[in-house]
Amino acid sequence: MDLNTLAQFLAVARLEHLSRAAEELRVAQPSLSRSIARLEAELGTPLFERGGRLRLNAAGHLFRGYAERSLGELAAGRRAVAQAAGQGFGTVRLASETFLAFSGPLAAFKAAHPDVEIELHQLSAEEAARRLRAQDVDLAVVSQPITAEGLETVLLLDEAVGLAVAPGHPLTGRTTVGIDEIADQPFIAARPGHWQRRLLERLFATRGLEPRIVCECDEAGAIAELISAGLGIGLVPDVARRTATRLPLTWIAVDAPDCRRALTLLWATGRRLPTAARLLRDAVTAWDWTGTEQA
């Protein structure tokens, strides 16, 4: 069992598709298949279900965690040695569902620490948490509740989420609106799993309703663009309302106490963060997320 085999296994485990994993790894598919077969033979058990679509089985899920942590520890060791050898503060790896509100704190951090390289990884909240535990990333910021086992957390911002509508919309001029009043409205929303989509579905579900979604979008900025074009309405956090001033949108408060999001910073428990990660953690934590300093 070597490091290359572990890396190949993790690629297949993540994609659950041999040909796509082979393409990503730039190896021949038969060679990758033999590598996985040798690993399974060494472990004495299959790691994948092969009936139809390739899927991790229970043993595969168990081994995946150990493989991720092993490679993560080695990567952390290489970075620690590089730092000790005087090669600067190194690199910090930050994961988030969206980086729409990060230009300010990241620009300030980069100005203060120009020698630090910042890697940005756009991931779902669950994937970010998993990769934190595996030490694939150093820090993560999420906008929805996740299982925090094995993770340290700091609340960065607890903010209201409002309803955005285009100029001339019938709701323009309202200061608040109830969920029942917008039950039949077309919504521009993020894809399933994103915090904004989960919040929308939760707000409607608690009232026995289902939102009418006319567009699913991966880009947070595009959601605001489509709303401003009059194609639908959507949920927009307060920080985006303050930063996206170029769009002619009307922001209306939603009459629901649970229409909020909590922006939370996470890192792995019991792990000594590299210097670059500690510096960024401190900078992000100290940033004025409410916007009062900028104002």
Coordinates of N, CA and C in Angstrom, one line a residue, residues 1-8 35 38-39 42 71:
M1 N 0.8 -1.2 0.0 CA 0.0 0.0 0.0 C 0.9 1.2 0.0
D2 N 0.8 2.1 -1.1 CA 1.6 3.3 -1.1 C 0.8 4.5 -1.2
L3 N 1.4 5.7 -1.2 CA 0.7 6.9 -1.2 C -0.1 7.1 -2.5
N4 N 0.5 6.7 -3.6 CA -0.2 6.9 -4.9 C -1.5 6.0 -4.9
T5 N -1.4 4.8 -4.3 CA -2.6 4.0 -4.3 C -3.7 4.6 -3.4
L6 N -3.3 5.2 -2.3 CA -4.3 5.9 -1.5 C -4.9 7.1 -2.2
A7 N -4.1 7.9 -2.9 CA -4.6 9.0 -3.6 C -5.6 8.6 -4.7
Q8 N -5.3 7.5 -5.4 CA -6.2 6.9 -6.4 C -7.5 6.4 -5.8
S35 N -5.2 -1.1 -9.7 CA -4.7 -0.5 -8.4 C -5.7 -0.7 -7.3
R38 N -5.9 -4.4 -6.2 CA -4.8 -4.7 -5.4 C -5.0 -4.2 -3.9
L39 N -5.5 -3.0 -3.8 CA -5.8 -2.4 -2.5 C -6.8 -3.3 -1.8
E42 N -5.3 -6.5 -0.6 CA -4.4 -6.3 0.6 C -5.2 -6.1 1.8
L71 N -3.1 11.0 4.4 CA -2.6 11.9 3.5 C -2.6 13.4 4.0

